[in-house]
Coordinates of C-alpha atoms and ligand atoms in Angstrom, one line a residue:
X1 CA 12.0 -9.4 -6.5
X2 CA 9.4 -11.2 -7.8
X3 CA 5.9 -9.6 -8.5
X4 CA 2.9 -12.5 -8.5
X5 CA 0.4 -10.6 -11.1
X6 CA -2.2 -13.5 -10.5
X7 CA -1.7 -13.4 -7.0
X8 CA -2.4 -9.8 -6.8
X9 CA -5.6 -10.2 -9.3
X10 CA -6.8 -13.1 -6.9
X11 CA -6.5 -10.5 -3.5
X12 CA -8.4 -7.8 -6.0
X13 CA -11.2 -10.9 -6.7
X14 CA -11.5 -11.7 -2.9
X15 CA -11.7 -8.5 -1.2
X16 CA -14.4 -8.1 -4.5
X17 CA -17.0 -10.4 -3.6
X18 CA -16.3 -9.6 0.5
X19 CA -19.1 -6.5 -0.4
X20 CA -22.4 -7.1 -2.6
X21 CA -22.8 -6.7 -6.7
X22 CA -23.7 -3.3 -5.9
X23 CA -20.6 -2.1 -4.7
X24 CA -17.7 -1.3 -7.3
X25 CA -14.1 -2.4 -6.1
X26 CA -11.6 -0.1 -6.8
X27 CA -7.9 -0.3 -6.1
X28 CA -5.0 1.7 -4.6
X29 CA -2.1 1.9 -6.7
X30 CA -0.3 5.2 -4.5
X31 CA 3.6 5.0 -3.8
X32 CA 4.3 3.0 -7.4
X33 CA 1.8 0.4 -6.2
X34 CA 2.7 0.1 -2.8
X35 CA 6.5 -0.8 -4.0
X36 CA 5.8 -3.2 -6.8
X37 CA 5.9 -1.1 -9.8
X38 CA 2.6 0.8 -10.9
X39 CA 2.5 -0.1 -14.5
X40 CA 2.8 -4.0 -14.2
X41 CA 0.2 -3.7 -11.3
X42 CA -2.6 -1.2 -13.0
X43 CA -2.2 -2.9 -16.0
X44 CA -2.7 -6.4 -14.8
X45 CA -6.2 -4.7 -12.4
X46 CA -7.2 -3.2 -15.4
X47 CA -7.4 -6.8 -17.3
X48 CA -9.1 -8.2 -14.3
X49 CA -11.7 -5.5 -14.5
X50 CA -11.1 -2.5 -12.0
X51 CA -12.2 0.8 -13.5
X52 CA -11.1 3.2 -10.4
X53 CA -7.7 3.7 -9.2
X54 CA -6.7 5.7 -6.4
X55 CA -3.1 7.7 -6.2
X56 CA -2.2 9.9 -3.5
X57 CA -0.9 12.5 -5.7
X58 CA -1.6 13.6 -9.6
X59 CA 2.1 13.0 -10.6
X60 CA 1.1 9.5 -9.5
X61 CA -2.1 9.9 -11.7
X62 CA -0.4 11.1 -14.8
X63 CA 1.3 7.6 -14.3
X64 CA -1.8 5.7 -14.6
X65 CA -3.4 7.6 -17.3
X66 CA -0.1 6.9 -19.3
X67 CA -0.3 3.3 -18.8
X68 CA -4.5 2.8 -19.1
X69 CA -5.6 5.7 -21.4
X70 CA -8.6 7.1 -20.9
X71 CA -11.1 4.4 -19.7
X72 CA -10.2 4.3 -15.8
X73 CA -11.2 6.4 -13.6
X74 CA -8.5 8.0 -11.5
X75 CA -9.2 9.7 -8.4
X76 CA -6.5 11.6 -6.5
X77 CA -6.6 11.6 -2.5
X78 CA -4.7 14.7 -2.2
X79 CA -7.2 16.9 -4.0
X80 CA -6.5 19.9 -6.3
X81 CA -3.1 20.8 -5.2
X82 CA -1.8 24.5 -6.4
X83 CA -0.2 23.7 -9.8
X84 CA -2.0 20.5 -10.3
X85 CA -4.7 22.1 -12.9
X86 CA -3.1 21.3 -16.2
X87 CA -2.5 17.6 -14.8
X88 CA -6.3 17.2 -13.9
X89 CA -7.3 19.0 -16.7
X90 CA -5.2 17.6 -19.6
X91 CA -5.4 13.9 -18.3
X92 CA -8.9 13.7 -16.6
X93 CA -8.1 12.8 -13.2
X94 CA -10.7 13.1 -10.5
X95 CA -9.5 15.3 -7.4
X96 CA -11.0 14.5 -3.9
X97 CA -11.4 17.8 -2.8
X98 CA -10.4 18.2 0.8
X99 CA -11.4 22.1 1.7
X100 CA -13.4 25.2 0.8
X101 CA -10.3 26.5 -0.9
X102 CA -9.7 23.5 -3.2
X103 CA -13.3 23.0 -4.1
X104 CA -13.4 27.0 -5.6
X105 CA -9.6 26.9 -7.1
X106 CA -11.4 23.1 -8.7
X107 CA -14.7 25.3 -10.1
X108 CA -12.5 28.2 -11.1
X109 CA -9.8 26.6 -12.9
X110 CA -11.6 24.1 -14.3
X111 CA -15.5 24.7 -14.5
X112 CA -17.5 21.3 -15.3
X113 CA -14.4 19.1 -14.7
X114 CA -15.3 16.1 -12.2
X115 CA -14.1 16.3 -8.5
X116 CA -15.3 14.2 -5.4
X117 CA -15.0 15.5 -1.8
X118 CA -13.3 14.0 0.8
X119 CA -14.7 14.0 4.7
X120 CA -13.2 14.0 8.0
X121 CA -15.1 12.4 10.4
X122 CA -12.7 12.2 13.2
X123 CA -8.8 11.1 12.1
X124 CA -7.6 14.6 11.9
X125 CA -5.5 14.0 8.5
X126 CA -7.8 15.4 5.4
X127 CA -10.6 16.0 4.5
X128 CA -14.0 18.8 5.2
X129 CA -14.6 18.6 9.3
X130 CA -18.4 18.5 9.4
X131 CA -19.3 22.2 10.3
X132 CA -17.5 23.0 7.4
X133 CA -19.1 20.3 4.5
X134 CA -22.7 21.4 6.0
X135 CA -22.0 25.0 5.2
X136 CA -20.7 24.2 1.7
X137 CA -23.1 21.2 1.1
X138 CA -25.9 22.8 -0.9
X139 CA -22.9 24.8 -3.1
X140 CA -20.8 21.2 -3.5
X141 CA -23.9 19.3 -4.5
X142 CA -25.1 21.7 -7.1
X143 CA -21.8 21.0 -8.7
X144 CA -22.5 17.4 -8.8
X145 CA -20.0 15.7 -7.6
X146 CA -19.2 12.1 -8.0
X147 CA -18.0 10.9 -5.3
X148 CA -17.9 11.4 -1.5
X149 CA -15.4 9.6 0.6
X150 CA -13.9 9.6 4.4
X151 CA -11.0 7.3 5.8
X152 CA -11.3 4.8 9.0
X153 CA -8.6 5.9 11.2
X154 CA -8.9 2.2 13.0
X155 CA -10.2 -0.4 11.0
X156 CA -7.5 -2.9 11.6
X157 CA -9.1 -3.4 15.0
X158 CA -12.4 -4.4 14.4
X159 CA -13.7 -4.2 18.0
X160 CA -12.1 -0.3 18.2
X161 CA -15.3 2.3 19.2
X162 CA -13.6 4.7 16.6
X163 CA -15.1 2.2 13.5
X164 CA -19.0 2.5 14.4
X165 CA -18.2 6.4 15.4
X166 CA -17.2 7.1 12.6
X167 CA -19.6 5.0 10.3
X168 CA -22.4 7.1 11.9
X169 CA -21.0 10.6 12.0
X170 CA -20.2 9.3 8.0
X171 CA -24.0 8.1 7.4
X172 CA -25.0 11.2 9.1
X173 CA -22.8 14.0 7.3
X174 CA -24.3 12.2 4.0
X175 CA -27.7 10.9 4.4
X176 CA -29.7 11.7 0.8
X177 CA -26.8 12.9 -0.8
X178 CA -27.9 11.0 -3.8
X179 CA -23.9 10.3 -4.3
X180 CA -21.8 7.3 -4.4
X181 CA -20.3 7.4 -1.1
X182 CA -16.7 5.0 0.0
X183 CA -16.0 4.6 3.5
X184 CA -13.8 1.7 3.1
X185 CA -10.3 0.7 2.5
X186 CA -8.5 -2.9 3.1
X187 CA -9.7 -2.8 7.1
X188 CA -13.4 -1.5 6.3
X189 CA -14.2 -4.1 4.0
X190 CA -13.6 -6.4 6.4
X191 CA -15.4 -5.0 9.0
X192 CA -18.5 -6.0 7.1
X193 CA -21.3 -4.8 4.6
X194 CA -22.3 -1.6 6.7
X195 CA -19.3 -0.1 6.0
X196 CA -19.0 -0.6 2.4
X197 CA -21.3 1.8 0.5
X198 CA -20.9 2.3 -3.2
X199 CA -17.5 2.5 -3.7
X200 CA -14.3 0.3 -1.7
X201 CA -10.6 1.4 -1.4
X202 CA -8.3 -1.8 -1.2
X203 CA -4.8 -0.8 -1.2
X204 CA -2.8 -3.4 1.2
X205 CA -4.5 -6.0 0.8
X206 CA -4.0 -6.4 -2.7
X207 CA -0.4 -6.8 -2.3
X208 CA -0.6 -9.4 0.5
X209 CA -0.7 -8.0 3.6
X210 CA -2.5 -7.5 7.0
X211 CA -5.3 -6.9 8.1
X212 CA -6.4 -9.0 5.0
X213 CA -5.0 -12.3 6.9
X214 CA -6.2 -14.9 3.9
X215 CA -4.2 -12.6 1.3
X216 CA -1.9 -14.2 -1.4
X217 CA 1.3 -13.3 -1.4
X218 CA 2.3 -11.7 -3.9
X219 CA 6.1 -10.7 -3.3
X220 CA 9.3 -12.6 -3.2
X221 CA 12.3 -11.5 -2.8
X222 CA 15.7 -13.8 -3.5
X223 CA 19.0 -12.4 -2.4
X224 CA 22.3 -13.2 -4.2
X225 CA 25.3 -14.7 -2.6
X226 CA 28.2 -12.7 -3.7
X227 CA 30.5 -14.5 -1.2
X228 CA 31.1 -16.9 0.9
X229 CA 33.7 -17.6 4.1
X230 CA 34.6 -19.7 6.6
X231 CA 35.5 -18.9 9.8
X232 CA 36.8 -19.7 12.8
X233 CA 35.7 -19.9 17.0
X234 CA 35.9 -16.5 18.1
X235 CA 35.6 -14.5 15.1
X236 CA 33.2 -11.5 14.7
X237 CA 30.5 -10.8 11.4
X238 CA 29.9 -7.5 10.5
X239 CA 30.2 -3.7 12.0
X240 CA 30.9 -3.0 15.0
X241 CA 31.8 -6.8 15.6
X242 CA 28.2 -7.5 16.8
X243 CA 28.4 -11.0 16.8
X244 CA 31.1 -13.5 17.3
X245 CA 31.6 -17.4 16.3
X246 CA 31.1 -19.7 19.1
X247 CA 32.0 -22.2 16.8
X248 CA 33.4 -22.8 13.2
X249 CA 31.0 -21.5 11.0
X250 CA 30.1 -20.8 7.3
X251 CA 28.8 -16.9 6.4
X252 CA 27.4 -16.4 3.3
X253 CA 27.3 -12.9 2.4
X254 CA 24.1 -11.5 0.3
X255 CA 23.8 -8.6 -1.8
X256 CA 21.1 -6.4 -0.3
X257 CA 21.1 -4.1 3.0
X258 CA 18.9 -1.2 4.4
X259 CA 19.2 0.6 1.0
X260 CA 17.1 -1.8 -0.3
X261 CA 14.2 -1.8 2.4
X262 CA 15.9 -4.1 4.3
X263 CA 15.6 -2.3 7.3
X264 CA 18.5 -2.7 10.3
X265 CA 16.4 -3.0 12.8
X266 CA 14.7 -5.9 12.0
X267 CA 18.7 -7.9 12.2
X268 CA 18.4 -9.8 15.1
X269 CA 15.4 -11.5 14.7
X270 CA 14.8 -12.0 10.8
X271 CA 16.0 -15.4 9.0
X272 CA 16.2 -16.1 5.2
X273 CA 15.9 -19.2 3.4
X274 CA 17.2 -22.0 1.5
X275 CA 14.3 -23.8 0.6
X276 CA 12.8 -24.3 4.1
X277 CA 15.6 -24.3 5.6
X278 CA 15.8 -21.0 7.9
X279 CA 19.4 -19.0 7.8
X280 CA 19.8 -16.9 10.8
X281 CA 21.4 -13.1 10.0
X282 CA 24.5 -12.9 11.3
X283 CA 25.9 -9.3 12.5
X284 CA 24.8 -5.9 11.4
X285 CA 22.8 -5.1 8.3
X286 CA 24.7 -3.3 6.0
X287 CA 23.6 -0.7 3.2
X288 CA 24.2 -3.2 0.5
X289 CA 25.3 -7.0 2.3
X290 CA 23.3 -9.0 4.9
X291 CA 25.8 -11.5 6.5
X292 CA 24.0 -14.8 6.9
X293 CA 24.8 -18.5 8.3
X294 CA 24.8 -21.4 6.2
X295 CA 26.7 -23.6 8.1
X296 CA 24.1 -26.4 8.7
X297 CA 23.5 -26.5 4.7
X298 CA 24.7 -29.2 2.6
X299 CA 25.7 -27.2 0.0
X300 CA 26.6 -23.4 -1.0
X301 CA 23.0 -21.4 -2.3
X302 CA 23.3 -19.4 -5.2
X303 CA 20.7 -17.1 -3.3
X304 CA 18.5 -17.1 0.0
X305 CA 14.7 -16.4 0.0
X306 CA 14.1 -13.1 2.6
X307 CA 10.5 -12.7 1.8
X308 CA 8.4 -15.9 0.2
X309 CA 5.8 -17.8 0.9
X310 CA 7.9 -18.6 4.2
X311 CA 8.3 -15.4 5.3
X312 CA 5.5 -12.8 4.6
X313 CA 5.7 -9.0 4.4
X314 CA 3.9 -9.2 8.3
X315 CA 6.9 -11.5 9.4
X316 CA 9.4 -8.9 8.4
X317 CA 7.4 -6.2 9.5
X318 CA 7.1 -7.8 13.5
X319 CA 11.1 -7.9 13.3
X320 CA 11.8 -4.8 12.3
X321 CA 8.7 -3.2 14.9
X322 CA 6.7 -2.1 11.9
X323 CA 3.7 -2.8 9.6
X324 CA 4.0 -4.5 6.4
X325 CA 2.5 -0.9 4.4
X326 CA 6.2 0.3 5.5
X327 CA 8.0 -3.1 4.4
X328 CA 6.4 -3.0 0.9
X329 CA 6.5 0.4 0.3
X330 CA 10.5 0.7 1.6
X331 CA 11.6 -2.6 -0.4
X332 CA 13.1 -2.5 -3.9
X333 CA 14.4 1.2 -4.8
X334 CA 17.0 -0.4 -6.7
X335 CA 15.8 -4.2 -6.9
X336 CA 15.3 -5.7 -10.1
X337 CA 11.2 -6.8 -10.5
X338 CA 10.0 -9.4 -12.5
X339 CA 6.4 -10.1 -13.2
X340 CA 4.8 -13.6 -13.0
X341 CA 1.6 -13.6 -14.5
X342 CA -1.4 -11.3 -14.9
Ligands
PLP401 C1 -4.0 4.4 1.5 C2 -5.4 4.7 1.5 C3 -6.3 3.7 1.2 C4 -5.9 2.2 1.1 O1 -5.7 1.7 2.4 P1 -5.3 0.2 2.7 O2 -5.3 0.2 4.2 O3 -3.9 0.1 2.1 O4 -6.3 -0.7 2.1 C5 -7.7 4.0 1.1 N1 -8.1 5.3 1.3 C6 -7.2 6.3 1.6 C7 -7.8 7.6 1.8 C8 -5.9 6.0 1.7 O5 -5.1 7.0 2.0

């Protein structure tokens, strides 16, 4: 696998200037960087001038703190989990506070320590539901807290009701607050200036894929051929003998399956690459081998391309019925990373 640093920085620098000078950008680094590798891909933000990072969890943060030191800000979506204390205490890490419960276990265990407070206003996942924030307001405010953020449950379709909805129950649970506020992730910045407040979210984006269309890429992934056969009319590729020769043909088998994201499902209908050429998957996915034809190349590859610049994360993600968070986040467990750039 190949990590693009500058190509990442680039996506960071877009989906930047897509909100005013006002606005900070922050980035989301949860699940190891959405599958690249957090260090490489904090670091490299870092150099390019991001001072917030968001994790899902504070193991996650601990991560990021180790890697930055203290001069990021690291905010943690999950809030102030039982157990979490010594984590947000010791490394400074910023807990969104989702509950009633988590904001006085936060002011108990760790009086005058930062915290934020996260909203629902309507996807049901985490987050204060609006009868309970107004009758903690006055109590949270006093504590000063520094930020105060909700999550669009559909901003990937731009024309969905559920977007303005939920920018106005959002304005309204907040109005005066005299708090940054963040609304938007990846889908919100693009839904335009109204939705971006103080404070922006990227996470998918970043790393090349939808619903930023105009993304870089910024992951390739080059597969080994470990062998390579010929074989006659009639002969069958694979498990379960899925698919059968109708002709002579040359399979090249390459060393990566479903344990390595490479999901099953997506079999049928995903090529790889030599070069432009397009290699059509031949027969099952296995855990560790992908069985593909090369008989219309000229010569043996030492490796085919399954996600490059002419397959993106979105392409694989159509073939196996999925979205490209899944892809990126799946890929790699065992894949050796190398970072160009940053
Ligand atoms: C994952 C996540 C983000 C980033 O979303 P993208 O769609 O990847 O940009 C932002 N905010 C919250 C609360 C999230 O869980």
């Amino acid at each position: 696998m190949t990590v693009d640093l500058d190509a990442l920085v680039s996506n960071w620098r877009s989906l930047d200037s897509a909100s005013s000078d006002t606005t900070e950008t922050g980035a989301v680094v949860k699940a190891n960087g959405y599958g690249l590798g957090v260090q490489p891909v904090v670091r490299a933000l870092a150099k390019a001038g991001v001072k917030r990072f968001f994790v899902a969890a504070a193991e996650e943060g601990a991560a990021v703190r180790e890697t930055l030191g203290p001069n990021v800000e690291i905010n943690v979506f999950s809030g102030h989990m039982r157990g979490d204390t010594d984590m947000i205490g010791d490394l400074n890490l910023i807990p969104m506070i989702n509950s009633t419960d988590q904001l006085l276990r936060h002011v108990e265990a760790l009086p005058g320590h930062g915290f934020g407070i996260q909203l629902d206003t309507g996807m049901n996942r985490l987050g204060l539901e609006p009868e309970e924030w107004l009758s903690i307001r006055d109590f949270a405010l006093d504590l000063d807290p520094t930020l105060i953020m909700s999550h669009l449950a559909c901003a990937d379709e731009p024309d969905h009701p559920m977007n303005l909805h939920q920018l106005a129950l959002f304005t309204d649970l907040t109005e005066g607050v005299g708090v940054p506020r963040s609304l938007a992730a990846t889908g919100g910045i693009l839904l335009g200036p109204e939705f971006h407040f103080d404070v922006t979210r990227p996470g998918v984006g970043l790393y090349g894929g939808l619903p930023f269309a105009e993304a870089s890429p910024v992951v390739r992934l080059d597969l080994p051929v470990i062998q390579v056969r010929e074989i006659a009319a009639g002969e069958t590729v694979g498990y379960g003998n899925t698919w059968t020769a109708d002709e002579p043909a040359v399979i090249a088998t390459v060393a990566a399956g479903y344990a390595d994201g490479i999901h099953r499902i997506m079999g049928p209908k995903t090529v790889l690459f030599s070069g432009d050429t397009p290699c059509p998957v031949r027969g099952r996915i296995s855990m560790d081998m992908i069985g593909v034809e090369i008989t219309h190349l000229d010569e043996v590859p030492q490796g085919l391309t399954i996600l490059g610049p002419q397959q993106g994360v979105d392409v694989l993600a159509d073939n196996a019925g999925t979205i490209g968070y899944e892809i990126l986040t799946s890929l790699g467990g065992r894949t050796a990373r190398r970072y160009k750039g940053g």
